[in-house]
Amino acid sequence: PTYVEGYYWIDPNLGSISDAVQVYCSKPGCSCVECEVPATTEQKTWPRRGDQAFTEFGYDLQCSVPADQLGLLRLLSSDSHQLFTYYGSSSAKVEFIGADGEELTLEDSSLRKMKMSNSRIDYTLNGDPEWFPLADFVPTEDKFGFEFGRACFCNDLP
């Protein structure tokens, strides 16, 4: 069959179809989940204190997939990636916290930083499926904006 990019319903635990989850398939072998963030991600001044993680501002970063299905999606995947866009100073340092609670830094060889302009930085994070979707981030500025991209879980297809 011909592959068509788009939204699909999958059931990683192969149980009842009543707990199937909607994912976006960007290429064969990749299932991407949407992560919800606050409605406003534009650049603004946030109530930040020191090295405070974003969720400590009182916001929650949720994923559209229940934890049990997400866990199986991770187990069935050999690789994962997620895009994070930061709006602020081009010299800002952002630390990331993976789904496993571990800090991910740009010193990790699987993380890439692409500067797009003076006020926008795109980070492409690749690696262990246990890291994704990102659970949190620690900004180093008070005024910033951000966007979380889909967290994609991929397999090498024959």
Coordinates of C-alpha atoms in Angstrom, one line a residue:
P1 CA 0.0 0.0 0.0
T2 CA 1.0 3.6 -0.6
Y3 CA 2.0 5.5 2.6
V4 CA 0.0 8.7 3.2
E5 CA 1.2 11.3 5.8
G6 CA -1.4 12.2 8.3
Y7 CA -3.3 11.3 11.5
Y8 CA -4.0 7.6 12.4
W9 CA -5.4 5.7 15.3
I10 CA -3.1 3.1 16.8
D11 CA -3.3 0.8 19.8
P12 CA 0.2 0.0 21.1
N13 CA -1.0 -2.4 23.8
L14 CA -3.1 -4.3 21.2
G15 CA -5.9 -4.5 23.6
S16 CA -9.4 -3.0 23.1
I17 CA -9.8 -0.5 20.4
S18 CA -11.5 1.7 23.0
D19 CA -8.1 2.8 24.2
A20 CA -6.5 3.5 20.8
V21 CA -4.7 6.8 20.5
Q22 CA -4.4 9.3 17.7
V23 CA -0.9 9.9 16.4
Y24 CA 0.5 11.8 13.4
C25 CA 2.6 9.7 11.0
S26 CA 5.2 11.9 9.4
K27 CA 7.0 9.1 7.6
P28 CA 6.8 5.3 7.5
G29 CA 7.7 3.9 10.9
C30 CA 7.2 7.1 12.9
S31 CA 4.3 7.8 15.2
C32 CA 4.2 11.3 16.6
V33 CA 2.2 12.4 19.6
E34 CA 0.9 15.9 20.3
C35 CA 1.9 17.6 23.5
E36 CA -0.2 20.3 25.0
V37 CA 1.3 23.5 26.3
P38 CA -0.2 26.8 27.5
A39 CA -2.1 28.6 24.8
T40 CA 0.3 31.5 24.9
T41 CA 3.8 30.7 23.8
E42 CA 4.7 34.1 22.5
Q43 CA 7.6 35.9 23.9
K44 CA 6.6 37.5 27.2
T45 CA 8.0 38.1 30.7
W46 CA 7.3 35.0 32.9
P47 CA 7.3 34.9 36.7
R48 CA 10.7 33.1 37.0
R49 CA 13.0 32.8 40.0
G50 CA 16.5 31.5 39.5
D51 CA 17.0 28.2 37.8
Q52 CA 13.3 27.4 37.9
A53 CA 11.8 24.8 35.6
F54 CA 8.9 25.9 33.5
T55 CA 6.4 23.6 35.2
E56 CA 7.3 25.3 38.5
F57 CA 5.6 28.4 37.1
G58 CA 2.3 26.6 37.6
Y59 CA 1.9 25.2 34.1
D60 CA 1.7 21.6 33.1
L61 CA 3.0 20.1 30.0
Q62 CA 0.7 17.2 29.1
C63 CA 0.8 14.7 26.3
S64 CA -2.3 13.5 24.5
V65 CA -1.4 9.8 25.0
P66 CA -2.2 8.0 28.3
A67 CA 0.9 6.9 30.2
D68 CA 0.4 3.1 29.6
Q69 CA 0.1 3.5 25.8
L70 CA 3.0 6.0 25.8
G71 CA 5.2 3.5 27.7
L72 CA 4.5 0.8 25.1
L73 CA 5.1 3.2 22.3
R74 CA 8.5 3.9 23.8
L75 CA 9.3 0.1 24.2
L76 CA 8.3 -0.5 20.5
S77 CA 10.6 2.3 19.2
S78 CA 14.3 2.3 18.4
D79 CA 14.7 6.1 18.1
S80 CA 12.8 9.3 19.0
H81 CA 13.0 13.0 18.3
Q82 CA 11.2 16.2 19.2
L83 CA 11.6 19.8 18.0
F84 CA 11.6 22.7 20.6
T85 CA 11.6 26.3 19.4
Y86 CA 12.8 29.0 21.8
Y87 CA 12.0 32.7 21.3
G88 CA 14.3 35.0 23.2
S89 CA 18.0 36.0 23.2
S90 CA 20.1 34.0 20.7
S91 CA 22.7 33.5 23.5
A92 CA 20.2 32.0 25.9
K93 CA 21.0 28.6 27.4
V94 CA 18.1 26.2 27.8
E95 CA 18.2 23.0 29.7
F96 CA 15.8 20.1 29.0
I97 CA 14.3 17.5 31.3
G98 CA 13.3 14.3 29.6
A99 CA 10.3 12.1 30.3
D100 CA 12.5 9.9 32.5
G101 CA 13.3 12.9 34.7
E102 CA 16.9 13.2 33.6
E103 CA 18.5 16.5 32.4
L104 CA 19.5 16.6 28.8
T105 CA 22.1 19.1 27.8
L106 CA 23.5 20.3 24.5
E107 CA 26.8 18.7 25.4
D108 CA 24.9 15.4 24.8
S109 CA 25.9 14.4 21.2
S110 CA 22.3 13.5 20.3
L111 CA 21.0 17.0 20.8
R112 CA 21.4 19.6 18.0
K113 CA 20.9 23.4 18.2
M114 CA 20.1 25.3 15.1
K115 CA 20.1 29.1 15.3
M116 CA 17.4 30.4 13.0
S117 CA 17.6 34.2 13.7
N118 CA 18.6 36.7 16.4
S119 CA 15.5 35.9 18.5
R120 CA 14.6 32.3 17.5
I121 CA 16.5 29.1 18.3
D122 CA 15.3 25.7 17.0
Y123 CA 16.5 22.7 19.0
T124 CA 16.2 19.2 17.5
L125 CA 16.5 16.6 20.1
N126 CA 17.1 13.0 19.1
G127 CA 17.7 10.0 21.2
D128 CA 16.4 7.3 23.6
P129 CA 12.6 7.0 23.5
E130 CA 12.6 7.1 27.3
W131 CA 13.5 10.8 27.1
F132 CA 10.4 11.8 25.1
P133 CA 8.2 13.6 25.1
L134 CA 10.1 16.3 27.0
A135 CA 8.8 16.8 30.5
D136 CA 10.1 20.3 31.2
F137 CA 12.7 22.9 30.4
V138 CA 14.7 25.4 32.4
P139 CA 15.1 28.8 30.7
T140 CA 17.8 31.2 31.7
E141 CA 15.9 34.4 30.9
D142 CA 12.8 36.0 32.2
K143 CA 11.4 37.1 28.8
F144 CA 10.9 34.2 26.3
G145 CA 8.5 32.3 24.3
F146 CA 8.5 28.6 23.1
E147 CA 6.9 25.9 21.1
F148 CA 7.0 22.2 21.7
G149 CA 6.8 20.1 18.5
R150 CA 5.4 16.6 18.3
A151 CA 7.3 13.9 20.0
C152 CA 8.0 11.2 17.4
F153 CA 8.7 7.5 18.1
C154 CA 10.3 5.7 15.2
N155 CA 11.3 2.2 14.1
D156 CA 13.7 1.1 11.4
L157 CA 11.5 -0.6 8.8
P158 CA 12.8 -3.3 6.6

